[in-house]
mmCIF file with all atom_site columns, C-alpha atoms in Angstrom:
data_model
loop_
_atom_site.group_PDB
_atom_site.id
_atom_site.type_symbol
_atom_site.label_atom_id
_atom_site.label_alt_id
_atom_site.label_comp_id
_atom_site.label_asym_id
_atom_site.label_entity_id
_atom_site.label_seq_id
_atom_site.pdbx_PDB_ins_code
_atom_site.Cartn_x
_atom_site.Cartn_y
_atom_site.Cartn_z
_atom_site.occupancy
_atom_site.B_iso_or_equiv
_atom_site.pdbx_formal_charge
_atom_site.auth_seq_id
_atom_site.auth_comp_id
_atom_site.auth_asym_id
_atom_site.auth_atom_id
_atom_site.pdbx_PDB_model_num
ATOM 1  C CA . UNK A 1 1  ? -1.662  15.649 14.237  1.00 65.00 ? 97  UNK A CA 1
ATOM 2  C CA . UNK A 1 2  ? -1.814  12.102 15.024  1.00 77.00 ? 98  UNK A CA 1
ATOM 3  C CA . UNK A 1 3  ? -5.492  9.914  13.551  1.00 81.00 ? 99  UNK A CA 1
ATOM 4  C CA . UNK A 1 4  ? -6.888  7.397  14.905  1.00 86.00 ? 100 UNK A CA 1
ATOM 5  C CA . UNK A 1 5  ? -8.409  4.423  13.130  1.00 90.00 ? 101 UNK A CA 1
ATOM 6  C CA . UNK A 1 6  ? -10.363 1.050  14.269  1.00 91.00 ? 102 UNK A CA 1
ATOM 7  C CA . UNK A 1 7  ? -9.035  -1.810 12.075  1.00 92.00 ? 103 UNK A CA 1
ATOM 8  C CA . UNK A 1 8  ? -9.925  -5.728 13.544  1.00 89.00 ? 104 UNK A CA 1
ATOM 9  C CA . UNK A 1 9  ? -11.270 -4.532 16.426  1.00 91.00 ? 105 UNK A CA 1
ATOM 10 C CA . UNK A 1 10 ? -8.522  -2.876 17.822  1.00 92.00 ? 106 UNK A CA 1
ATOM 11 C CA . UNK A 1 11 ? -7.776  0.790  17.812  1.00 92.00 ? 107 UNK A CA 1
ATOM 12 C CA . UNK A 1 12 ? -4.138  2.137  15.915  1.00 92.00 ? 108 UNK A CA 1
ATOM 13 C CA . UNK A 1 13 ? -2.778  5.544  16.038  1.00 90.00 ? 109 UNK A CA 1
ATOM 14 C CA . UNK A 1 14 ? -1.526  7.139  12.810  1.00 89.00 ? 110 UNK A CA 1
ATOM 15 C CA . UNK A 1 15 ? 1.564   9.901  12.837  1.00 88.00 ? 111 UNK A CA 1
ATOM 16 C CA . UNK A 1 16 ? 2.281   12.307 9.893   1.00 88.00 ? 112 UNK A CA 1
ATOM 17 C CA . UNK A 1 17 ? 4.542   10.947 7.271   1.00 88.00 ? 113 UNK A CA 1
ATOM 18 C CA . UNK A 1 18 ? 8.046   12.182 8.042   1.00 89.00 ? 114 UNK A CA 1
ATOM 19 C CA . UNK A 1 19 ? 9.574   13.744 4.540   1.00 90.00 ? 115 UNK A CA 1
ATOM 20 C CA . UNK A 1 20 ? 11.992  10.687 4.376   1.00 93.00 ? 116 UNK A CA 1
ATOM 21 C CA . UNK A 1 21 ? 9.473   8.694  4.536   1.00 92.00 ? 117 UNK A CA 1
ATOM 22 C CA . UNK A 1 22 ? 7.160   10.522 1.932   1.00 89.00 ? 118 UNK A CA 1
ATOM 23 C CA . UNK A 1 23 ? 10.426  9.935  -0.190  1.00 93.00 ? 119 UNK A CA 1
ATOM 24 C CA . UNK A 1 24 ? 10.267  6.612  0.196   1.00 94.00 ? 120 UNK A CA 1
ATOM 25 C CA . UNK A 1 25 ? 6.764   6.053  -1.104  1.00 93.00 ? 121 UNK A CA 1
ATOM 26 C CA . UNK A 1 26 ? 6.505   8.159  -3.475  1.00 93.00 ? 122 UNK A CA 1
ATOM 27 C CA . UNK A 1 27 ? 4.931   5.840  -6.146  1.00 93.00 ? 123 UNK A CA 1
ATOM 28 C CA . UNK A 1 28 ? 2.746   4.177  -3.454  1.00 91.00 ? 124 UNK A CA 1
ATOM 29 C CA . UNK A 1 29 ? 1.286   7.976  -2.476  1.00 88.00 ? 125 UNK A CA 1
ATOM 30 C CA . UNK A 1 30 ? 1.379   8.715  -6.670  1.00 88.00 ? 126 UNK A CA 1
ATOM 31 C CA . UNK A 1 31 ? -0.712  4.745  -7.033  1.00 88.00 ? 127 UNK A CA 1
ATOM 32 C CA . UNK A 1 32 ? -3.021  6.136  -4.563  1.00 85.00 ? 128 UNK A CA 1
ATOM 33 C CA . UNK A 1 33 ? -3.812  9.237  -5.744  1.00 83.00 ? 129 UNK A CA 1
ATOM 34 C CA . UNK A 1 34 ? -3.962  9.375  -8.785  1.00 78.00 ? 130 UNK A CA 1
ATOM 35 C CA . UNK A 1 35 ? -6.773  7.677  -11.068 1.00 67.00 ? 131 UNK A CA 1
ATOM 36 C CA . UNK A 1 36 ? -4.942  4.241  -11.494 1.00 62.00 ? 132 UNK A CA 1
ATOM 37 C CA . UNK A 1 37 ? -5.501  3.213  -8.060  1.00 68.00 ? 133 UNK A CA 1
ATOM 38 C CA . UNK A 1 38 ? -7.393  0.232  -7.340  1.00 80.00 ? 134 UNK A CA 1
ATOM 39 C CA . UNK A 1 39 ? -7.846  -2.705 -4.772  1.00 78.00 ? 135 UNK A CA 1
ATOM 40 C CA . UNK A 1 40 ? -8.762  -5.082 -6.850  1.00 83.00 ? 136 UNK A CA 1
ATOM 41 C CA . UNK A 1 41 ? -5.214  -4.969 -8.405  1.00 86.00 ? 137 UNK A CA 1
ATOM 42 C CA . UNK A 1 42 ? -2.888  -6.334 -6.277  1.00 89.00 ? 138 UNK A CA 1
ATOM 43 C CA . UNK A 1 43 ? -0.198  -3.140 -6.437  1.00 90.00 ? 139 UNK A CA 1
ATOM 44 C CA . UNK A 1 44 ? -3.105  -0.917 -4.937  1.00 88.00 ? 140 UNK A CA 1
ATOM 45 C CA . UNK A 1 45 ? -3.407  -3.499 -2.268  1.00 89.00 ? 141 UNK A CA 1
ATOM 46 C CA . UNK A 1 46 ? 0.658   -3.808 -2.124  1.00 92.00 ? 142 UNK A CA 1
ATOM 47 C CA . UNK A 1 47 ? 0.887   0.172  -1.627  1.00 91.00 ? 143 UNK A CA 1
ATOM 48 C CA . UNK A 1 48 ? -2.093  0.650  0.727   1.00 91.00 ? 144 UNK A CA 1
ATOM 49 C CA . UNK A 1 49 ? -0.744  -1.784 3.269   1.00 93.00 ? 145 UNK A CA 1
ATOM 50 C CA . UNK A 1 50 ? 2.939   0.253  2.803   1.00 95.00 ? 146 UNK A CA 1
ATOM 51 C CA . UNK A 1 51 ? 1.516   3.538  3.265   1.00 93.00 ? 147 UNK A CA 1
ATOM 52 C CA . UNK A 1 52 ? -0.620  1.985  6.850   1.00 93.00 ? 148 UNK A CA 1
ATOM 53 C CA . UNK A 1 53 ? 2.562   0.336  7.410   1.00 94.00 ? 149 UNK A CA 1
ATOM 54 C CA . UNK A 1 54 ? 4.520   3.721  7.528   1.00 94.00 ? 150 UNK A CA 1
ATOM 55 C CA . UNK A 1 55 ? 2.498   5.627  9.388   1.00 92.00 ? 151 UNK A CA 1
ATOM 56 C CA . UNK A 1 56 ? 1.007   3.443  12.089  1.00 92.00 ? 152 UNK A CA 1
ATOM 57 C CA . UNK A 1 57 ? 2.744   3.981  15.300  1.00 81.00 ? 153 UNK A CA 1
ATOM 58 C CA . UNK A 1 58 ? 2.551   0.600  16.689  1.00 88.00 ? 154 UNK A CA 1
ATOM 59 C CA . UNK A 1 59 ? 5.178   -1.604 16.177  1.00 89.00 ? 155 UNK A CA 1
ATOM 60 C CA . UNK A 1 60 ? 2.902   -4.492 17.234  1.00 91.00 ? 156 UNK A CA 1
ATOM 61 C CA . UNK A 1 61 ? 1.333   -4.065 13.841  1.00 94.00 ? 157 UNK A CA 1
ATOM 62 C CA . UNK A 1 62 ? 2.834   -5.848 11.464  1.00 95.00 ? 158 UNK A CA 1
ATOM 63 C CA . UNK A 1 63 ? 2.835   -6.054 7.288   1.00 94.00 ? 159 UNK A CA 1
ATOM 64 C CA . UNK A 1 64 ? 0.963   -9.338 7.896   1.00 95.00 ? 160 UNK A CA 1
ATOM 65 C CA . UNK A 1 65 ? -1.715  -8.314 10.266  1.00 95.00 ? 161 UNK A CA 1
ATOM 66 C CA . UNK A 1 66 ? -3.085  -5.517 7.743   1.00 93.00 ? 162 UNK A CA 1
ATOM 67 C CA . UNK A 1 67 ? -3.269  -8.232 5.037   1.00 93.00 ? 163 UNK A CA 1
ATOM 68 C CA . UNK A 1 68 ? -4.723  -9.879 7.379   1.00 94.00 ? 164 UNK A CA 1
ATOM 69 C CA . UNK A 1 69 ? -7.055  -7.348 9.172   1.00 94.00 ? 165 UNK A CA 1
ATOM 70 C CA . UNK A 1 70 ? -8.025  -4.665 6.017   1.00 91.00 ? 166 UNK A CA 1
ATOM 71 C CA . UNK A 1 71 ? -11.288 -5.404 4.484   1.00 90.00 ? 167 UNK A CA 1
ATOM 72 C CA . UNK A 1 72 ? -12.860 -3.181 1.171   1.00 87.00 ? 168 UNK A CA 1
ATOM 73 C CA . UNK A 1 73 ? -14.734 -2.047 4.227   1.00 88.00 ? 169 UNK A CA 1
ATOM 74 C CA . UNK A 1 74 ? -12.507 -0.337 6.176   1.00 89.00 ? 170 UNK A CA 1
ATOM 75 C CA . UNK A 1 75 ? -9.662  0.524  4.374   1.00 86.00 ? 171 UNK A CA 1
ATOM 76 C CA . UNK A 1 76 ? -11.323 3.714  2.648   1.00 87.00 ? 172 UNK A CA 1
ATOM 77 C CA . UNK A 1 77 ? -11.511 5.007  6.038   1.00 88.00 ? 173 UNK A CA 1
ATOM 78 C CA . UNK A 1 78 ? -7.850  3.704  7.410   1.00 87.00 ? 174 UNK A CA 1
ATOM 79 C CA . UNK A 1 79 ? -6.617  5.613  4.083   1.00 86.00 ? 175 UNK A CA 1
ATOM 80 C CA . UNK A 1 80 ? -8.853  8.975  4.212   1.00 85.00 ? 176 UNK A CA 1
ATOM 81 C CA . UNK A 1 81 ? -7.336  9.120  7.928   1.00 85.00 ? 177 UNK A CA 1
ATOM 82 C CA . UNK A 1 82 ? -2.875  8.327  6.575   1.00 85.00 ? 178 UNK A CA 1
ATOM 83 C CA . UNK A 1 83 ? -4.229  11.430 3.666   1.00 79.00 ? 179 UNK A CA 1
ATOM 84 C CA . UNK A 1 84 ? -5.971  14.102 6.148   1.00 79.00 ? 180 UNK A CA 1
ATOM 85 C CA . UNK A 1 85 ? -3.770  13.472 8.565   1.00 66.00 ? 181 UNK A CA 1
ATOM 86 C CA . UNK A 1 86 ? -0.470  14.402 6.387   1.00 65.00 ? 182 UNK A CA 1
ATOM 87 C CA . UNK A 1 87 ? -2.394  17.116 4.474   1.00 65.00 ? 183 UNK A CA 1
ATOM 88 C CA . UNK A 1 88 ? -3.416  15.218 1.201   1.00 64.00 ? 184 UNK A CA 1
ATOM 89 C CA . UNK A 1 89 ? -7.297  16.046 1.660   1.00 57.00 ? 185 UNK A CA 1
ATOM 90 C CA . UNK A 1 90 ? -8.386  20.257 1.978   1.00 47.00 ? 186 UNK A CA 1
ATOM 91 C CA . UNK A 1 91 ? -11.073 20.478 4.601   1.00 49.00 ? 187 UNK A CA 1
#
């Protein structure tokens, strides 16, 4: 199931993460799902960008673009869309 969100005035389509991508992002997902997630920490911001970038279904979206476009207002919605789209959030 694809989710769509808006970041930086641009509609972004998020694809479900494959098992391979989940394995590669295990540490980042664990950090973001755990109590240690804090967007003030560089490690958490790096994890947010890595997980979002792996989910984005648009090769024009880059790590640099996400770093410039994400902020404290829009990143929670983006992460909810990623985690909900991958079954981490129960309905």
